[in-house]
CSV table of C-alpha atoms in Angstrom, one decimal:
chain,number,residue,atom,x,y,z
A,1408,UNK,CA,-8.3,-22.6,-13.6
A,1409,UNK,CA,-7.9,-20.1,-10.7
A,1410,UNK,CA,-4.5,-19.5,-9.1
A,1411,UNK,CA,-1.9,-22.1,-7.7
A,1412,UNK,CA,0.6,-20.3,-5.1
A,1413,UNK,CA,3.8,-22.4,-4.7
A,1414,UNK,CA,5.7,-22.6,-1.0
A,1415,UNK,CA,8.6,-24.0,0.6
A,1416,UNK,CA,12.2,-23.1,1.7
A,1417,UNK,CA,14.5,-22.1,-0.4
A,1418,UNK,CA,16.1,-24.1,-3.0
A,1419,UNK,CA,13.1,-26.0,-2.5
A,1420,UNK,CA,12.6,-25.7,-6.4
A,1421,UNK,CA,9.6,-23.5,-6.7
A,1422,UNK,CA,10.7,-21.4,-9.3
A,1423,UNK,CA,11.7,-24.8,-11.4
A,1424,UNK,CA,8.5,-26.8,-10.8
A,1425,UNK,CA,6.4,-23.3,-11.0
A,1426,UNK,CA,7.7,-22.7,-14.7
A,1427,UNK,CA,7.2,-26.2,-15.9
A,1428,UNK,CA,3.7,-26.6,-14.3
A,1429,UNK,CA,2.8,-23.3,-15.7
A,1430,UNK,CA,3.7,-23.9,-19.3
A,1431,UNK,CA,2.0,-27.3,-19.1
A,1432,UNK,CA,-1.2,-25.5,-18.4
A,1433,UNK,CA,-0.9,-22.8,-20.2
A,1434,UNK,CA,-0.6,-20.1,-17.6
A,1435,UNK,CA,1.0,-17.4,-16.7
A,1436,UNK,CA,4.2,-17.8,-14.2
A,1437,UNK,CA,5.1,-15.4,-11.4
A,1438,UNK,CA,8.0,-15.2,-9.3
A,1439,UNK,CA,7.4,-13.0,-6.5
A,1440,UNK,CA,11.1,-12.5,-5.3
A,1441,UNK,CA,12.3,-11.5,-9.2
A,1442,UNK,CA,8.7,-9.1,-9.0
A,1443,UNK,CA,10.4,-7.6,-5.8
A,1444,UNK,CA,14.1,-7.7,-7.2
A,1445,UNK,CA,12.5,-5.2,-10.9
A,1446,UNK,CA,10.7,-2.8,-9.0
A,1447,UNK,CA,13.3,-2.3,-6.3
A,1448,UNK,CA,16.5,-3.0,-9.0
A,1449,UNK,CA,18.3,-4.5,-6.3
A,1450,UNK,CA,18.7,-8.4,-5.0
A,1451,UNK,CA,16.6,-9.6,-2.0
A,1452,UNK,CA,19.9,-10.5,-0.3
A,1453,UNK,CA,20.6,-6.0,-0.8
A,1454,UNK,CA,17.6,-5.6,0.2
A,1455,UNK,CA,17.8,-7.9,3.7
A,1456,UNK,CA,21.7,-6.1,4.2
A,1457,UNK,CA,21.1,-2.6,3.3
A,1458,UNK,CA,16.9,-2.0,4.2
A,1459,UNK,CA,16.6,-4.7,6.4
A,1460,UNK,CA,14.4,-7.5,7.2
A,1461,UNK,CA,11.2,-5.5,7.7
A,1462,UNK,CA,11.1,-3.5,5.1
A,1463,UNK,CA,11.9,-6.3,3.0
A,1464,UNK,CA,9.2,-8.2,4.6
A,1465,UNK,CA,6.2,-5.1,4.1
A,1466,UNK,CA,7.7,-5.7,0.0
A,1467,UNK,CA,7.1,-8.9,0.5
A,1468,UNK,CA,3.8,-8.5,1.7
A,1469,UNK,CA,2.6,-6.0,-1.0
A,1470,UNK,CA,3.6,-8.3,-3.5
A,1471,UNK,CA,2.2,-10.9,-2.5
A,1472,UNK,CA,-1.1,-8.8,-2.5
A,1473,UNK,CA,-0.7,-7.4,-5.6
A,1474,UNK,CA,0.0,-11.1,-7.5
A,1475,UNK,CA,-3.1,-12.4,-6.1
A,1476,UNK,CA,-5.4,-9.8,-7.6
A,1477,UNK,CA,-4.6,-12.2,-11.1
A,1478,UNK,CA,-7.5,-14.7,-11.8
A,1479,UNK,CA,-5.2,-17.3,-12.8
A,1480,UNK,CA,-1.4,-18.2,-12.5
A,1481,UNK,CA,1.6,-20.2,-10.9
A,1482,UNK,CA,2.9,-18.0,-8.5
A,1483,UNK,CA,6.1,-18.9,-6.5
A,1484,UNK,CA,6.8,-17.2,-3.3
A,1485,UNK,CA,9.7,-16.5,-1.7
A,1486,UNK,CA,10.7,-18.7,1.2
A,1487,UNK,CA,9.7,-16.2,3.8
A,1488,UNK,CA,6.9,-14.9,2.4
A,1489,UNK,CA,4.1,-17.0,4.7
A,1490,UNK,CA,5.4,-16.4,7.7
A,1491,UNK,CA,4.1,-13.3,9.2
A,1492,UNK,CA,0.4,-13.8,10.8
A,1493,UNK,CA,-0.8,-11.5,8.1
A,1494,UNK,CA,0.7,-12.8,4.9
A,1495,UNK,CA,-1.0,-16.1,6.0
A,1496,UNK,CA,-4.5,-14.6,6.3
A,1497,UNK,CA,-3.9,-13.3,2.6
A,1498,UNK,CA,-3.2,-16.5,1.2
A,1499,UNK,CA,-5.8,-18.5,3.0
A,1500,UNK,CA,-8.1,-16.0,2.1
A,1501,UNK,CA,-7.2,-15.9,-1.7
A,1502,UNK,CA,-9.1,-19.1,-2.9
A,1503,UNK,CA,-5.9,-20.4,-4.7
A,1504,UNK,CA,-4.5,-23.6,-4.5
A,1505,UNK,CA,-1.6,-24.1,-2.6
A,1506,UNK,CA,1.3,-26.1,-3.2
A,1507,UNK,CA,4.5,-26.7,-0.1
A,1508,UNK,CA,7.6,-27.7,-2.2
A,1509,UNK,CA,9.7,-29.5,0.5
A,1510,UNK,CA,13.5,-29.2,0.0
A,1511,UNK,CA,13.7,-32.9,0.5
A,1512,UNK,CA,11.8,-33.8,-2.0
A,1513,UNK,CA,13.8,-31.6,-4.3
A,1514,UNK,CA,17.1,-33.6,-3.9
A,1515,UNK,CA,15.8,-36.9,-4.0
């Protein structure tokens, strides 16, 4: 089983389905966004009002790096996290499986 990276908008359910899909495979689950919100000890809505949106990106981004160095795993990212030019090399080049949660989907 290698990793499966989880991405959509917010409230897209990612964190819901990622739990449940990880416990029915036996795998560890990662939330990058709670990750980000232990290390810094504040909220990612702090850290977009007081540090701003770059610095919360370059988290981001170092997160995401640092979750992908695990062989296997559900990993949820946060709704942002793909969208830099960068972030999107690191995930296509992490052999992982990846999953878009769409928000529609989630309410139906």
């Amino acid at each position: 089983m290698s990793r499966i990276l989880l991405i959509g908008p917010p409230g897209a359910g990612k964190s819901t389905v990622g739990k449940a899909l990880a416990k029915v495979l036996g795998i560890q689950f990662v939330d990058t966004d709670n990750l980000i919100e232990k290390e810094t000890g504040k909220s990612i809505t702090d850290l977009f009002v007081v540090d701003g949106e770059p610095h919360f990106r370059a988290l981001e981004l170092e997160t995401l790096k640092s979750v992908l160095t695990l062989e296997t795993g559900v990993i949820s990212l946060g709704g942002g996290a793909p969208i830099s030019e960068e972030a999107q090399q690191v995930i296509k080049n992490s052999n992982s499986h990846l999953v878009f949660l769409d928000v529609s989907l989630a309410t139906a």
